[in-house]
Coordinates of C-alpha atoms and ligand atoms in Angstrom, one line a residue:
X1 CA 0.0 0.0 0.0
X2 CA 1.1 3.2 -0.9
X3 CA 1.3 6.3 1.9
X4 CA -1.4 8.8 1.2
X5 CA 0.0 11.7 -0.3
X6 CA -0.1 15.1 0.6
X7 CA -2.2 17.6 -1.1
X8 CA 0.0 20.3 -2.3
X9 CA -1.1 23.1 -3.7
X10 CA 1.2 25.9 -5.2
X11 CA 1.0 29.6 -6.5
X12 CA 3.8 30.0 -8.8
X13 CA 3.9 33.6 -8.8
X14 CA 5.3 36.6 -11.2
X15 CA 6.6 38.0 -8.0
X16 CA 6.1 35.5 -4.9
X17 CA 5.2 31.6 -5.0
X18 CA 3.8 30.1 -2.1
X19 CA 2.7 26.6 -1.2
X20 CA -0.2 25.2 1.3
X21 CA -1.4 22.0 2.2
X22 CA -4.1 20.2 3.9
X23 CA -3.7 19.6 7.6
X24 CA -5.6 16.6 9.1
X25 CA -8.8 18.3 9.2
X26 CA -8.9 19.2 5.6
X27 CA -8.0 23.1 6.6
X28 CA -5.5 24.4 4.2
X29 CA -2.2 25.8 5.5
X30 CA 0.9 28.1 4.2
X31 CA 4.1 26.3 3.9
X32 CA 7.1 28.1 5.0
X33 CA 10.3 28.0 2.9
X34 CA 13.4 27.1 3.9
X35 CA 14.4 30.3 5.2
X36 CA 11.3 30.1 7.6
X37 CA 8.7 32.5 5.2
X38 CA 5.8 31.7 3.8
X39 CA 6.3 33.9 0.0
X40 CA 9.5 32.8 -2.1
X41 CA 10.2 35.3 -4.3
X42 CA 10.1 33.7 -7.9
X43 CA 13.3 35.3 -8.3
X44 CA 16.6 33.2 -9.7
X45 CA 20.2 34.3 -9.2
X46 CA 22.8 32.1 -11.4
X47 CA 26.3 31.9 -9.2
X48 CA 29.1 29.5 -10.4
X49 CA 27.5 26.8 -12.0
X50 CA 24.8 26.8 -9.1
X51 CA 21.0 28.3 -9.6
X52 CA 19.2 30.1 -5.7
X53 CA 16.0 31.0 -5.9
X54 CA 14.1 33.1 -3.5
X55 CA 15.3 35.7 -0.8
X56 CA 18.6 35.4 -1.2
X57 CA 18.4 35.9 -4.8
X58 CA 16.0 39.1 -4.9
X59 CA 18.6 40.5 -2.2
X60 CA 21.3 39.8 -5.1
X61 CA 19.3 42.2 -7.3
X62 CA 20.5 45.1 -5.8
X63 CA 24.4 44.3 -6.1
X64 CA 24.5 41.3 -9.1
X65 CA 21.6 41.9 -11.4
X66 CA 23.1 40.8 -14.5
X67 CA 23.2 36.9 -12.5
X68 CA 19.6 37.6 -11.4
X69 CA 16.4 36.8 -13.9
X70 CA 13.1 37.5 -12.2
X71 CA 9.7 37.4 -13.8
X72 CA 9.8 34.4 -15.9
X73 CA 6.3 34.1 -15.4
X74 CA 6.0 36.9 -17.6
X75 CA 8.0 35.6 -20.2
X76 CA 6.1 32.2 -20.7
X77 CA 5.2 31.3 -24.2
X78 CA 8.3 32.8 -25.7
X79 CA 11.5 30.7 -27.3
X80 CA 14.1 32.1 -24.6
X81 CA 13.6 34.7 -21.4
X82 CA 15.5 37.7 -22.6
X83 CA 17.9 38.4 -20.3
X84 CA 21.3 36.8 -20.3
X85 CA 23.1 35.1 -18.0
X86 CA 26.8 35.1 -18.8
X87 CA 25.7 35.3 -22.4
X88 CA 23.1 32.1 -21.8
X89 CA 19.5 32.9 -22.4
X90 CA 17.7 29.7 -20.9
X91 CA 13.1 29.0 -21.6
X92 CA 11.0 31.0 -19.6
X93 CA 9.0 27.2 -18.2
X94 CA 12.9 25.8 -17.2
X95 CA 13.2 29.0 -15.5
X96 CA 9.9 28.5 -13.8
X97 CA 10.8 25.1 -13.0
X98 CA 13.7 26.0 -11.2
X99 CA 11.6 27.9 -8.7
X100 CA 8.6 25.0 -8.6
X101 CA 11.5 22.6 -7.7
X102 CA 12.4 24.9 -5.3
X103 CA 9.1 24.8 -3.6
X104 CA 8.8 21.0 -3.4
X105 CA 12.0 20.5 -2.0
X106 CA 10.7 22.7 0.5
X107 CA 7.2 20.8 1.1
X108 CA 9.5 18.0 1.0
X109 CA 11.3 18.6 4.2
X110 CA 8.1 19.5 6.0
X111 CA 5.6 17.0 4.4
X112 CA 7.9 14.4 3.0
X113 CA 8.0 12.8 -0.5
X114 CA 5.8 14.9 -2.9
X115 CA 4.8 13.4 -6.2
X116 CA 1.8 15.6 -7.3
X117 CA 0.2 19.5 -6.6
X118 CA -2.3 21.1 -8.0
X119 CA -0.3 24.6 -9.8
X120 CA -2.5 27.8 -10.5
X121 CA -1.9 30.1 -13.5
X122 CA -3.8 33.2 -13.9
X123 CA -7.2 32.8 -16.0
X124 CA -5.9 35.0 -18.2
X125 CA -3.3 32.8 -19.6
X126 CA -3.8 31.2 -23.0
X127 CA -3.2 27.9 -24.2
X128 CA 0.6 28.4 -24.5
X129 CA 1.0 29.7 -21.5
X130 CA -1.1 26.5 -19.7
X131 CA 0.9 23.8 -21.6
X132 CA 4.4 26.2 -20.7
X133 CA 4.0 26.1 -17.1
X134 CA 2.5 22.1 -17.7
X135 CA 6.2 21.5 -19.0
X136 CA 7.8 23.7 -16.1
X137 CA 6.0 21.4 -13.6
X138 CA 7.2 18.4 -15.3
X139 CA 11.1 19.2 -15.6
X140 CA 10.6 20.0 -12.0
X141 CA 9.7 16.1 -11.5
X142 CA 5.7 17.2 -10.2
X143 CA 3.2 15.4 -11.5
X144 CA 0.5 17.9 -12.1
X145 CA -3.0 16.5 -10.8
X146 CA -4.4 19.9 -12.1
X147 CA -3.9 23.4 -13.1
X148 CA -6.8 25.8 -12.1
X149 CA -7.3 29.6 -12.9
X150 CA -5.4 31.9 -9.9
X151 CA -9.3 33.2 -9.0
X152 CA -11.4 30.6 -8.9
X153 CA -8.4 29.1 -6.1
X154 CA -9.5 32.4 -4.8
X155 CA -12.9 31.5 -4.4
X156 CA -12.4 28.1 -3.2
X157 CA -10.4 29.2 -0.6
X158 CA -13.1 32.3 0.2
X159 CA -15.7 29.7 -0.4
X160 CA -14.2 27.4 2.4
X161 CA -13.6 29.7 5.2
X162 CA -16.8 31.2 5.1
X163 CA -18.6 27.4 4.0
X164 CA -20.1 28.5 1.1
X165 CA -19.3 26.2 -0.7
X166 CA -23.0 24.2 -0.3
X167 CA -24.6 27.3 0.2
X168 CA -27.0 28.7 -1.9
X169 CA -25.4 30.1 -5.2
X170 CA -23.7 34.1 -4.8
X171 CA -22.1 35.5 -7.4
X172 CA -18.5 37.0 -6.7
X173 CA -16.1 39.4 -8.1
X174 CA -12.0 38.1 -7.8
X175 CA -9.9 41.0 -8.7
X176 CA -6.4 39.9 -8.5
X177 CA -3.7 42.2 -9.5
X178 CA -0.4 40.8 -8.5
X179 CA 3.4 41.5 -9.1
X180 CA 2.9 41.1 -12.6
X181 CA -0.4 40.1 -14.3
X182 CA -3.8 41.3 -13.8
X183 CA -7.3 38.8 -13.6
X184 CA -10.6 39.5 -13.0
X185 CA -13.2 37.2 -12.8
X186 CA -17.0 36.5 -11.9
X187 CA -17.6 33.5 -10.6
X188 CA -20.7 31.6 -9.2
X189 CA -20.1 30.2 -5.8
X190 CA -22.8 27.7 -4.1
X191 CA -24.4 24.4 -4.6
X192 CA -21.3 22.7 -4.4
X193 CA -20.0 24.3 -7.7
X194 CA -17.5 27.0 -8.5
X195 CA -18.4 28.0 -11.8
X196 CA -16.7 30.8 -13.4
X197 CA -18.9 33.1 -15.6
X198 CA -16.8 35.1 -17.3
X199 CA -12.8 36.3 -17.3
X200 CA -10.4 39.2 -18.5
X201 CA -7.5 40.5 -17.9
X202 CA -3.9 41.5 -18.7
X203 CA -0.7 39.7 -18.6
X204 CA 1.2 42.6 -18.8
X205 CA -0.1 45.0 -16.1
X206 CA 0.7 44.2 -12.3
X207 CA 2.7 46.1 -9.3
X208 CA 5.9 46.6 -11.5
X209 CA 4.2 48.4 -13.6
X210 CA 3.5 50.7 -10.7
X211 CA 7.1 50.7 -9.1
X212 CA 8.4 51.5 -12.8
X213 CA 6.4 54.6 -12.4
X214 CA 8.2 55.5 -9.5
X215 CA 11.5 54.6 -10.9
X216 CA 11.0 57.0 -14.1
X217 CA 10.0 59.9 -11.2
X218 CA 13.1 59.1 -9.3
X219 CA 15.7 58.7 -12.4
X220 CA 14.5 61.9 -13.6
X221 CA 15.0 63.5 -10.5
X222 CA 18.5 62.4 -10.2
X223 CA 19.4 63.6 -14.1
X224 CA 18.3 66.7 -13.1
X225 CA 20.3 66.7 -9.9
X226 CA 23.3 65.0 -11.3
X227 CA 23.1 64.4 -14.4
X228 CA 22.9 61.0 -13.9
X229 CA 20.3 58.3 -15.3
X230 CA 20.1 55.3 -13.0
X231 CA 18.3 53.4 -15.6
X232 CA 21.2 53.2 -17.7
X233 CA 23.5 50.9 -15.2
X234 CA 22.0 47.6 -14.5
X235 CA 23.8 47.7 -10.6
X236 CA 22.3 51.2 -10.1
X237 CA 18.9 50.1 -11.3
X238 CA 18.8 47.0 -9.6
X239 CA 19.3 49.3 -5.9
X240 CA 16.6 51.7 -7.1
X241 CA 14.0 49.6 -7.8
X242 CA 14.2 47.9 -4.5
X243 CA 14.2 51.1 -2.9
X244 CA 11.1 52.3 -4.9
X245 CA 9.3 48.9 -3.9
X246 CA 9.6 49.9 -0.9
X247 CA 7.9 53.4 -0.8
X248 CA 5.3 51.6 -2.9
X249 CA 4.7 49.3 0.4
X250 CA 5.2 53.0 2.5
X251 CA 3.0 54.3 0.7
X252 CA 0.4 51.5 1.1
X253 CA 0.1 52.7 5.1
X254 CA 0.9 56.6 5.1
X255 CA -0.3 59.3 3.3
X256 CA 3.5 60.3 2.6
X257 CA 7.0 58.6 2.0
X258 CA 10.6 59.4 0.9
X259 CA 13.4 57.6 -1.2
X260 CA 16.9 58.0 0.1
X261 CA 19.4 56.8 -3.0
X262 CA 22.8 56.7 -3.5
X263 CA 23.8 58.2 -7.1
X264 CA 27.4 57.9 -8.2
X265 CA 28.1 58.9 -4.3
X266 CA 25.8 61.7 -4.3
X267 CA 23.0 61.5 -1.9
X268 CA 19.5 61.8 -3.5
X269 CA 16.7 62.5 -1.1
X270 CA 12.9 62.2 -3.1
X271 CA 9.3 63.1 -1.1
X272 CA 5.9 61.7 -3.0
X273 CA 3.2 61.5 -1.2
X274 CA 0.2 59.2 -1.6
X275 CA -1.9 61.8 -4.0
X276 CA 1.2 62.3 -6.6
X277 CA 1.9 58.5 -6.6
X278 CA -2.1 57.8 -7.4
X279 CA -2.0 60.7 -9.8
X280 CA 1.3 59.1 -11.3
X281 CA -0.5 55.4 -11.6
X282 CA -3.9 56.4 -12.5
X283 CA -4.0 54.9 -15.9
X284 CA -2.7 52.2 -14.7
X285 CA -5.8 51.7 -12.4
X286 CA -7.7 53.0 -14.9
X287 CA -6.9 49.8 -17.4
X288 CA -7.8 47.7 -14.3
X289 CA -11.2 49.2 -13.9
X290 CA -12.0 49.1 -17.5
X291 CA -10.9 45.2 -17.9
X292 CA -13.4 44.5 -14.6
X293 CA -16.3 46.6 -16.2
X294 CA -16.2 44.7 -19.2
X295 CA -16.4 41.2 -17.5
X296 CA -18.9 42.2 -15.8
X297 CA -21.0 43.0 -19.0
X298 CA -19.9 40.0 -20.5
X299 CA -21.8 38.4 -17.6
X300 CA -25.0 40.1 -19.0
X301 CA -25.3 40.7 -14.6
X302 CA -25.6 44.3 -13.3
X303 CA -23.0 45.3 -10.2
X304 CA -26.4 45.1 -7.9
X305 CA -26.3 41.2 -8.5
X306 CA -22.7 41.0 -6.9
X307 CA -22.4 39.8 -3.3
X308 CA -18.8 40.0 -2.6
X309 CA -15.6 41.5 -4.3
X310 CA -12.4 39.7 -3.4
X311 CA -9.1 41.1 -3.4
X312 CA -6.3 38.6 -4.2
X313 CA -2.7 39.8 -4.9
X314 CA -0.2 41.9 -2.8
X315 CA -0.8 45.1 -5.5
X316 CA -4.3 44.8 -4.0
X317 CA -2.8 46.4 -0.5
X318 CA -2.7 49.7 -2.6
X319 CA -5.7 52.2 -1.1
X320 CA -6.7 53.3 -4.1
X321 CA -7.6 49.4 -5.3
X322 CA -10.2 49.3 -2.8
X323 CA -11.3 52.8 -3.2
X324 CA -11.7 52.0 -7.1
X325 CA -13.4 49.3 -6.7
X326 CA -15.6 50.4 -3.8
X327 CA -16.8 53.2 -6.4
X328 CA -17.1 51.1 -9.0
X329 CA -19.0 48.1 -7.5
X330 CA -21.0 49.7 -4.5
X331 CA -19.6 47.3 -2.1
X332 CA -16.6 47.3 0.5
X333 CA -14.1 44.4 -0.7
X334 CA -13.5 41.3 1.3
X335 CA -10.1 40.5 2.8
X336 CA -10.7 37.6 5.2
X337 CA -8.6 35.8 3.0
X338 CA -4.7 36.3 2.9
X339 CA -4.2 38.2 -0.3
X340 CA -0.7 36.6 -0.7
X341 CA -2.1 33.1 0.5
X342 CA -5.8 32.3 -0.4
X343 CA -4.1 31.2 -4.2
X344 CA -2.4 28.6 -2.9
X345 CA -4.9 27.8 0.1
X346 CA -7.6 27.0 -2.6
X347 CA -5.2 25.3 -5.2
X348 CA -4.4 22.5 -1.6
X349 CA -8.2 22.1 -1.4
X350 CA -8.4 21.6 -4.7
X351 CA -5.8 19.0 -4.5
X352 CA -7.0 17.4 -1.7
X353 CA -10.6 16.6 -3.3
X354 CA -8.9 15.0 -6.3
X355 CA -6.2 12.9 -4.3
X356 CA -9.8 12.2 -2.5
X357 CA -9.1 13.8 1.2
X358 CA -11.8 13.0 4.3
X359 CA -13.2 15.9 5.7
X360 CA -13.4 17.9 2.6
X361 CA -17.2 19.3 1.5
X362 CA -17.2 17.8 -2.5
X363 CA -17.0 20.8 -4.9
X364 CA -16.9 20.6 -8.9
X365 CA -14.8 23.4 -10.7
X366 CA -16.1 24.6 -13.8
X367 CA -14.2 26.9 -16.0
X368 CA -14.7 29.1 -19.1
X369 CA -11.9 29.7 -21.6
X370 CA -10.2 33.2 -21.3
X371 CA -9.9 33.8 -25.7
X372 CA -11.3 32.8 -28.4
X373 CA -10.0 29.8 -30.4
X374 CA -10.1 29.7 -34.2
X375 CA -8.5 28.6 -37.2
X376 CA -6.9 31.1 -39.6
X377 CA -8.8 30.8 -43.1
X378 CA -9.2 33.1 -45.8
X379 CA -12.2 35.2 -46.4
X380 CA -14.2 33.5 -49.8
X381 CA -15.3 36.5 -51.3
X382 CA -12.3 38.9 -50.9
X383 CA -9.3 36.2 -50.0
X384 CA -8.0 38.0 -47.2
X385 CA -6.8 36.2 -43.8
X386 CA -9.9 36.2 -41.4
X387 CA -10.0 34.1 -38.3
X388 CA -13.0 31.5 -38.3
X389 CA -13.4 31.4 -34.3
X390 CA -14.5 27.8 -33.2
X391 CA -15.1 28.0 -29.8
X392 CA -15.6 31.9 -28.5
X393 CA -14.1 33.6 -24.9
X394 CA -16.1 32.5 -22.2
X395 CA -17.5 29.7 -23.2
X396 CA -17.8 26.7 -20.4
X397 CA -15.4 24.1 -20.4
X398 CA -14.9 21.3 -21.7
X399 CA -16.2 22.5 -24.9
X400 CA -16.2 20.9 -28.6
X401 CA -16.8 22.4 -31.5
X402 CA -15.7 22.1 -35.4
X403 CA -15.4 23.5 -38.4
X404 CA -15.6 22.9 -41.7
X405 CA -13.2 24.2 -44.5
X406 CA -12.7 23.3 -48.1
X407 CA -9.5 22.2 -49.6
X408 CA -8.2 24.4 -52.6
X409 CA -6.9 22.8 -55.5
X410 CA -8.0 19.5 -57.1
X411 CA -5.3 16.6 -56.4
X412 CA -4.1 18.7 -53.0
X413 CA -1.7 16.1 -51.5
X414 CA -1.7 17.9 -47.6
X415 CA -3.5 20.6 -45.2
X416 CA -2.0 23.2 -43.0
X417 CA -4.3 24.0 -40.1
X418 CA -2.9 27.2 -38.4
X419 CA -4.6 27.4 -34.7
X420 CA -4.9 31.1 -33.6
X421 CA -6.1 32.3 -29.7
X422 CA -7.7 35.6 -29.7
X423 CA -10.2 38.1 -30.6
X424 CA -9.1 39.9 -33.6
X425 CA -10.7 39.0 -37.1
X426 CA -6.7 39.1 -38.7
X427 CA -5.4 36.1 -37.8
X428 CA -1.8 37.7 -38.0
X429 CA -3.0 39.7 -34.6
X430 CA -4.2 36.4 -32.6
X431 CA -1.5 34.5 -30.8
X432 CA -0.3 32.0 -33.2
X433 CA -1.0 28.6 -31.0
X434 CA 0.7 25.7 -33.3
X435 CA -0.3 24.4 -36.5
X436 CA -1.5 20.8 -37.3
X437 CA 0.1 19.4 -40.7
X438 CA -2.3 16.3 -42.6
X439 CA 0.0 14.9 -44.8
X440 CA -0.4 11.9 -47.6
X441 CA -4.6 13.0 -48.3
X442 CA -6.0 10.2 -50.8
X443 CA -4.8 10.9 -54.8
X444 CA -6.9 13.6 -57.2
X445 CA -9.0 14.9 -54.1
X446 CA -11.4 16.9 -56.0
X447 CA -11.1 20.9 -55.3
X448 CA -13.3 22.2 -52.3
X449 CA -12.8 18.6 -50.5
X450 CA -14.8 19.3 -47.1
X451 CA -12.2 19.5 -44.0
X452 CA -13.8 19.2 -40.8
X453 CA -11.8 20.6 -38.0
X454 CA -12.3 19.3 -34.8
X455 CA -11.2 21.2 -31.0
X456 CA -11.7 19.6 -28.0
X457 CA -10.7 21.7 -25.1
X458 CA -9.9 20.7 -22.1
X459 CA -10.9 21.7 -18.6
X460 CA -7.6 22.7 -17.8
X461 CA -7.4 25.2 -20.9
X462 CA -5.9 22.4 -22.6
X463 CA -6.3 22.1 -26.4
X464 CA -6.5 18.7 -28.5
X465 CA -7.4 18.9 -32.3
X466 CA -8.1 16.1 -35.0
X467 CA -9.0 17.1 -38.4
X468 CA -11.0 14.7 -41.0
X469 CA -11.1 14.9 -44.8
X470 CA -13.5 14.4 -47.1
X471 CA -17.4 13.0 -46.1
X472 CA -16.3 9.7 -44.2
X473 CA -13.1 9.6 -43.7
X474 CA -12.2 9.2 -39.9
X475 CA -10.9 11.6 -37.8
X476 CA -7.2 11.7 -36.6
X477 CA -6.0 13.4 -33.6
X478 CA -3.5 15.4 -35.0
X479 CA -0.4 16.2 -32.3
X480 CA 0.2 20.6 -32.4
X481 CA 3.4 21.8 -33.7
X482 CA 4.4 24.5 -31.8
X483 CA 6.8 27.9 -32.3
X484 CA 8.2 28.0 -29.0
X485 CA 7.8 24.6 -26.8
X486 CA 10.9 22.6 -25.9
X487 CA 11.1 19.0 -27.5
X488 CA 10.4 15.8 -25.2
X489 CA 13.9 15.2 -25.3
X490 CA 14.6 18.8 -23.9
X491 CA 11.7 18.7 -21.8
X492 CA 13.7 15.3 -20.4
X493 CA 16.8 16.3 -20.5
X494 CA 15.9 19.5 -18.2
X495 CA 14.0 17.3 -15.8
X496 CA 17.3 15.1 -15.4
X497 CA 19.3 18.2 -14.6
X498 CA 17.2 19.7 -12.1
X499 CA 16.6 16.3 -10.2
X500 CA 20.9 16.3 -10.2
X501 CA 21.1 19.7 -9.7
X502 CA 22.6 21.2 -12.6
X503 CA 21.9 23.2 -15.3
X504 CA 24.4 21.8 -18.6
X505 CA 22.3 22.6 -21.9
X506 CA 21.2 19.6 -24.1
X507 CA 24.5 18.8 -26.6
X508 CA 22.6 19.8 -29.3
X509 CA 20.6 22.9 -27.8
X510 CA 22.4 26.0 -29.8
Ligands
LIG1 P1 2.0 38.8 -5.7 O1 2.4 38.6 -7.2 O2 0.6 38.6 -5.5 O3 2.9 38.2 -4.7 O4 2.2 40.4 -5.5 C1 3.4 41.0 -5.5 C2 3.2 42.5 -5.8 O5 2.5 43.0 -4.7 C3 4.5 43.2 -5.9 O6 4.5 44.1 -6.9 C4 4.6 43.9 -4.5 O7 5.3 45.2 -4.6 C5 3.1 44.2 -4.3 N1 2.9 44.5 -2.9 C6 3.1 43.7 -1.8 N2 2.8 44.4 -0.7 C7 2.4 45.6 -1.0 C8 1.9 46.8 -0.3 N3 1.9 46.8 1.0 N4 1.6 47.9 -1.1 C9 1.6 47.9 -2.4 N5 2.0 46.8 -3.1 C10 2.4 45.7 -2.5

């Protein structure tokens, strides 16, 4: 018989990760890292041959920042993060994986073994992004028993402190503005369902956005002053933006703060107060408040049929977040639950009801997809690209649906199917997901052959696609080929290193 595992849930964060799990009466608590705290900053510092993540690296930032990557989480979906590390540029998902691995080691020496979690991702990432940080937990040796939206572990978490969960159904606002992506989402909570109605958001937009605000006001100051432009010398930089974290936080609990900087030896002593740092970020909240207006109306609810607003996300500590949204949605936000912890509180009691825990009240999860899927075709009349969108934003998951298409020329021997996420009618602006090649197609198909395009997509945000030609022939599941992923054999060879601790690239990795 096999020891029951634990349920481990983990928030791998722009910023911060944390981890819970579920104690022996199914209540979900924050593990603490090694270095006895419950966030790990998702932040790597590369040091002779050796990779640290966490404190000790975001401490590095100020003194080594060209050894330091943070932010991966940002950077997921793309070939290569872009900063180099002694001229090495390694993927976004290893880099990611380096700081899940990190976490488990550190469940490990509180819980023992780990073989599974549950891993959250905002609900505003796309498909790439899901099956990127699907890899990350892989190389990292996890086996991933789900991934679930960043809110609705939110809500789960909300849901179980104040047992809502088999209540009758509320409707609920997560805003969840983090360290570096921004997610809003209405969800129903009640009847033993968490069923999200609708979600936005933006992958770009979180509290760096707001410190580089501060950082533009300070460097500016100090050119004036000095002559000098901090932003132009990585070390200098590095020290800045620490410092202007920090009057961030100050300025989270007084009304007025000051930056004291050292310059090229010259001392540099800066006053903002609250009003000229919210008069400095306004857009910025702005975009946020837009983005939650339009879920809303793509809910078809009105703000009167909202019970509670959530705030999840340390950027969330900001005054004017609550003030926004206390305008905006007529009702004073809910922070019972740990901004920095109900993420991973609800991903643990998530995990614990699939790994089949006692003393947990049954839930289902039911999610909606955050873009629009399609297929890039042309448009018949005027041959232009258009995107032929199978399966639109916010639609419940799992969801099927095809599409039929028409093969050009008579005696065509093969089909490119090109899969595009998002909402614009160019295919060339969606986010190109993969493309599915059907080679060897029967000898003198006629012209205008039907294709019927099939997606199946996953609970998890997970895409599979099969395409058929002609009236009956059978559908094959067609594997994606995709831009930017790493191979099985790097995807192996990565997981190998990590479990020895080492980072050597593949031989044949350029
Ligand atoms: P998360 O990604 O949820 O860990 O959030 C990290 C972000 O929250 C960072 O940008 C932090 O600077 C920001 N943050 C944490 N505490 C505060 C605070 N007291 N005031 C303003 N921002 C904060």
């Amino acid at each position: 018989m096999t020891a029951p595992q634990p349920a481990l849930g983990i928030d791998l964060g722009t910023t911060n990760s944390a981890s819970a799990y579920l104690d022996a009466h199914g209540n979900p608590q924050t593990l603490s890292n090694s270095e006895g705290e419950p966030l790990t900053p998702s932040v790597l510092l590369f040091e002779d041959g050796d990779v640290i993540v966490g404190k000790e690296a975001s401490k590095a930032a100020a003194t080594d920042y060209h050894r330091v990557v943070d932010c991966a989480k940002r950077q997921l979906g793309r070939r290569l993060h872009d900063k180099q590390i002694d001229g090495q540029q390694y993927p976004p998902e290893l880099l990611q994986a380096l700081t899940l691995a990190k976490l488990r080691r550190d469940a490990e020496a509180a819980l023992g073994p780990i073989r599974s979690a549950v891993v959250t991702v905002p609900a505003y990432f796309d498909e790439v992004r899901r099956k990127a940080t699907q890899d990350a937990a892989y190389m990292a040796g996890l086996e991933l028993l789900d991934i679930i939206n960043e809110p609705t572990a939110a809500a789960i978490a909300y849901g179980h402190r104040h047992q809502l969960t088999n209540g009758p159904p509320q409707v609920v606002l997560v805003y969840d503005l983090g360290g570096g992506t921004f997610d809003v989402t209405v969800m129903q909570v009640g009847n033993g369902e968490f069923l999200t109605l609708a979600t936005d958001g933006d992958v770009q937009l979180g509290g760096r956005d707001w410190d580089q605000r501060l950082v533009d006001w300070a460097s500016e100051a100090c050119l004036a002053q000095f002559r000098i432009d901090p932003r132009e010398d990585m070390r200098m930089l590095g020290r800045l933006w620490r410092e202007c974290e920090d009057l961030k936080h100050t300025l989270s609990a007084r009304a007025k703060g000051t930056l004291h900087f050292d310059c090229r030896g010259e001392s540099c002593r800066l006053e903002i107060t609250r009003r000229e740092f919210e008069e400095r970020t306004s857009d910025l909240l702005e975009r946020t408040a837009f983005t939650t207006r339009q879920t809303l109306d793509a809910t078809g609810l009105d703000w009167s049929d909202i019970s509670q607003v959530l705030l999840v996300g340390g950027s969330t500590r900001m005054p004017a977040v609550s003030e926004m949204l206390r305008n905006l949605t007529g009702r004073t936000p809910d922070r019972s639950v740990s901004p920095d912890e109900a993420v991973a509180h609800g991903a643990a009691l998530h995990a614990g009801h699939l790994l089949g825990g006692e003393h947990l009240v049954p839930f289902t999860v039911r999610n909606v997809n955050s873009h629009s899927l399609g297929v890039a075709g042309a448009d018949p009349a005027t041959k232009l690209p258009r995107t032929a969108v199978l399966i639109p934003r916010n639609t419940p998951l799992p969801a099927t649906a095809r599409g039929t298409f028409k093969t050009q020329k008579t005696g065509q021997d093969s089909i490119l199917v090109q899969i595009v996420e998002g909402e614009s009618a160019n295919p060339r602006d969606c986010s190109q997901l993969g493309r599915c090649v059907v080679r060897d197609l029967p000898p003198n198909l006629p012209a205008k052959t039907p294709v019927i395009v099939e997606f199946n997509y996953q609970e998890n945000g997970r895409l599979q696609v099969s395409v058929a030609v002609g009236d009956d022939a059978a559908k094959v599941e067609h594997e994606l080929i995709r831009e930017n992923s790493l191979t099985r054999q790097q995807l192996d060879h990565w997981r190998a290193q990590i479990a020895a601790g080492t980072l050597h690239r593949p031989p044949a990795d350029g």
